[in-house]
Coordinates of C-alpha atoms in Angstrom, one line a residue:
M1 CA 5.8 -4.6 -20.8
A2 CA 3.3 -5.1 -18.4
L3 CA 3.8 -4.9 -14.9
S4 CA 2.0 -7.1 -11.5
A5 CA 0.4 -4.9 -8.8
I6 CA -0.6 -6.0 -5.2
A7 CA -3.0 -3.9 -2.7
L8 CA -2.9 -4.3 0.8
N9 CA -6.1 -3.1 2.1
C10 CA -5.8 -2.4 5.9
T11 CA -9.3 -1.8 6.6
L12 CA -10.9 -3.2 10.1
K13 CA -14.1 -4.1 8.1
T14 CA -14.3 -7.9 7.8
G15 CA -16.4 -9.0 5.1
A16 CA -18.5 -6.2 3.5
Q17 CA -17.1 -3.8 1.1
S18 CA -15.2 -1.1 2.4
S19 CA -14.2 2.6 1.3
T20 CA -10.6 1.9 1.3
D21 CA -11.7 -1.0 -1.9
R22 CA -12.9 1.7 -3.8
M23 CA -10.1 3.9 -2.9
I24 CA -7.9 0.5 -3.8
G25 CA -9.8 -0.1 -7.0
L26 CA -9.9 3.7 -8.2
I27 CA -5.6 3.4 -8.1
A28 CA -5.9 -0.1 -9.4
G29 CA -7.7 1.7 -12.6
E30 CA -5.5 4.3 -13.3
L31 CA -2.5 2.1 -13.2
A32 CA -4.2 -0.7 -15.6
K33 CA -4.1 2.1 -18.1
H34 CA -0.4 1.7 -18.1
D35 CA -0.4 -1.9 -18.7
V36 CA -0.4 -3.0 -14.7
H37 CA -2.6 -5.5 -13.7
L38 CA -3.3 -6.0 -10.2
T39 CA -3.2 -9.4 -9.3
E40 CA -5.2 -9.5 -6.0
T41 CA -6.0 -7.4 -3.1
I42 CA -5.4 -8.6 0.1
R43 CA -8.0 -7.5 3.5
V44 CA -5.5 -8.5 6.0
V45 CA -8.1 -8.5 8.7
D46 CA -9.0 -11.5 7.0
H47 CA -5.9 -13.5 7.2
D48 CA -4.2 -13.9 10.7
V49 CA -1.0 -12.3 10.9
K50 CA 0.3 -12.8 14.0
P51 CA 2.0 -10.1 15.9
G52 CA 5.6 -9.4 16.2
V53 CA 8.8 -8.4 14.1
K54 CA 9.9 -11.8 11.9
S55 CA 9.1 -13.2 8.3
D56 CA 7.4 -15.8 10.5
E57 CA 5.6 -16.0 13.7
G58 CA 5.0 -19.6 13.8
A59 CA 2.4 -22.0 13.1
S60 CA -1.0 -20.5 11.4
D61 CA 1.0 -17.3 10.9
A62 CA 0.2 -16.1 7.3
W63 CA 2.2 -13.3 7.2
P64 CA 4.8 -15.3 5.1
A65 CA 2.2 -16.2 2.0
I66 CA 1.3 -12.5 1.9
R67 CA 5.0 -11.7 2.3
A68 CA 5.7 -13.3 -0.8
K69 CA 2.9 -11.8 -3.1
I70 CA 4.4 -8.5 -2.3
I71 CA 7.8 -9.7 -3.4
A72 CA 6.6 -11.1 -6.2
A73 CA 4.9 -8.0 -7.5
D74 CA 6.3 -5.1 -9.1
I75 CA 4.3 -2.7 -7.0
L76 CA 2.4 -2.5 -4.0
I77 CA -0.7 -0.6 -3.4
F78 CA -1.3 -0.1 0.5
G79 CA -4.5 1.2 1.8
T80 CA -5.5 2.3 5.1
P81 CA -8.6 4.2 6.8
V82 CA -8.1 7.0 9.4
W83 CA -9.0 6.0 12.9
L84 CA -8.4 8.7 15.6
G85 CA -6.1 10.8 13.1
Q86 CA -3.7 7.6 12.4
M87 CA -3.8 5.0 10.4
S88 CA -4.9 1.7 11.1
S89 CA -3.3 -1.1 14.1
V90 CA -3.7 -3.3 11.0
A91 CA -1.8 -1.1 8.5
K92 CA 0.6 -0.5 11.5
R93 CA 0.7 -4.3 11.9
V94 CA 2.0 -4.7 8.7
L95 CA 4.3 -2.6 8.5
E96 CA 5.8 -4.3 12.3
R97 CA 6.0 -7.3 9.8
M98 CA 7.5 -5.6 7.0
D99 CA 10.6 -4.9 9.5
A100 CA 12.1 -8.1 9.3
F101 CA 13.4 -7.0 5.7
L102 CA 16.4 -5.1 7.1
S103 CA 18.1 -8.1 7.9
E104 CA 17.3 -10.7 5.2
T105 CA 19.6 -8.1 2.9
D106 CA 21.5 -9.5 0.0
A107 CA 25.1 -9.2 -0.4
Q108 CA 24.8 -6.0 -1.8
G109 CA 22.8 -4.8 1.5
R110 CA 19.3 -4.7 -0.7
T111 CA 16.3 -5.5 1.0
P112 CA 14.0 -7.7 -0.1
A113 CA 11.9 -4.6 -1.0
Y114 CA 14.6 -2.8 -3.2
G115 CA 13.7 -2.1 -7.1
R116 CA 9.3 -1.9 -5.7
T117 CA 7.5 0.7 -6.3
V118 CA 4.7 1.8 -3.7
L119 CA 1.1 3.9 -3.6
V120 CA -0.8 4.4 -0.4
G121 CA -5.0 5.3 -0.5
I122 CA -6.1 6.4 2.6
V123 CA -10.0 7.4 3.8
G124 CA -11.7 8.4 6.3
N125 CA -14.0 11.1 7.5
E126 CA -11.5 13.3 10.3
D127 CA -8.2 14.9 9.2
G128 CA -4.8 12.4 9.4
A129 CA -4.0 11.9 5.9
H130 CA -1.0 14.3 5.5
S131 CA 0.6 12.9 8.8
I132 CA -0.6 9.4 8.1
T133 CA 1.0 9.8 4.7
A134 CA 4.5 11.0 6.0
S135 CA 5.1 7.7 8.8
L136 CA 3.7 5.4 5.9
L137 CA 5.6 6.4 3.3
Q138 CA 8.7 6.6 5.6
A139 CA 8.5 3.5 7.3
L140 CA 7.8 2.0 3.9
N141 CA 11.2 3.6 2.2
D142 CA 12.8 2.4 5.2
V143 CA 12.3 -0.9 4.6
G144 CA 13.7 -0.2 1.0
F145 CA 10.5 0.6 -1.3
T146 CA 11.0 3.5 -3.4
V147 CA 8.5 6.1 -3.5
P148 CA 7.4 7.7 -6.5
A149 CA 6.0 11.4 -7.0
A150 CA 3.0 12.4 -5.9
S151 CA 2.5 8.4 -4.2
A152 CA -0.1 9.2 -2.0
T153 CA -4.1 9.6 -3.3
Y154 CA -6.0 10.6 0.2
W155 CA -9.9 11.3 0.5
V156 CA -10.9 13.1 4.1
G157 CA -14.9 13.8 4.4
E158 CA -16.2 15.8 6.8
A159 CA -14.9 15.7 10.5
M160 CA -17.3 13.2 12.4
G161 CA -19.5 12.9 8.8
K162 CA -22.0 10.3 7.7
V163 CA -20.9 9.9 4.2
D164 CA -18.1 7.6 3.7
F165 CA -15.6 7.7 0.2
K166 CA -18.1 4.2 -0.8
D167 CA -21.0 6.2 -0.9
L168 CA -20.0 8.4 -2.8
P169 CA -21.9 8.9 -6.2
K170 CA -18.8 10.2 -8.1
V171 CA -15.5 10.1 -7.2
P172 CA -14.3 13.7 -6.6
D173 CA -12.5 15.1 -10.3
K174 CA -9.0 16.2 -7.9
I175 CA -9.2 12.8 -6.3
T176 CA -9.3 11.1 -9.6
A177 CA -6.4 13.7 -10.5
T178 CA -4.2 13.0 -8.0
A179 CA -4.8 9.3 -8.4
K180 CA -4.2 10.0 -12.3
A181 CA -0.5 11.0 -11.5
A182 CA -0.1 8.4 -8.7
A183 CA -0.3 5.9 -11.1
S184 CA 1.6 7.1 -13.9
N185 CA 4.6 8.2 -11.7
A186 CA 5.1 4.7 -10.3
A187 CA 4.4 2.6 -13.7
H188 CA 7.1 4.9 -15.2
L189 CA 9.4 4.1 -12.2
A190 CA 8.6 0.5 -11.7
R191 CA 9.3 0.3 -15.3
L192 CA 12.7 1.8 -14.7
L193 CA 13.5 -0.4 -11.7
S194 CA 12.4 -3.4 -13.2
R195 CA 15.4 -3.3 -16.1
E196 CA 18.0 -2.0 -13.8
R197 CA 17.9 -2.8 -10.2
Y198 CA 19.4 -0.6 -7.7
P199 CA 23.3 -1.3 -7.0
G200 CA 22.9 -1.6 -3.1
S201 CA 26.2 -1.2 -1.3
G202 CA 27.8 -2.2 -4.4

């Protein structure tokens, strides 16, 4: 059974290929081995996503269209770089916009994210991957996404170093193995959820 994935790249960089792109590509490649098709990678900074906590913040807000693509997919790949030990400000804005899911429940109390699985990809040249994973997955779970086992893949280079993940001649074996496990678990879980929905409040 084929599944679909959508990726959000929360880099701060416009245009040029980023390390977050490479991490998303690694995860998407592993998902493809489980018949999961990446429909699109959305570089959020290239879109006019307004600040706010509603699903539509008015004229020219790009979030409603992005939101629709997220809801249409079985799996969300959420990619962010590390800045000052934290997820990017773009990633935080995405989470703030997803806050609206909490007031958009159906008759069984299920948010629009119910039944959708999430994977996280993090890259940076400083500490922060573990704390970002904790806060990011907690927030995504709060709004209804399902978190599979071993759902985060990250690479953190030498502190203050000049080598970025995108510039590595080869992805380290451990990072590849982590992405492989994450993709396998997410695809398995997404298939289960596609066959049988959460009952919600019943």
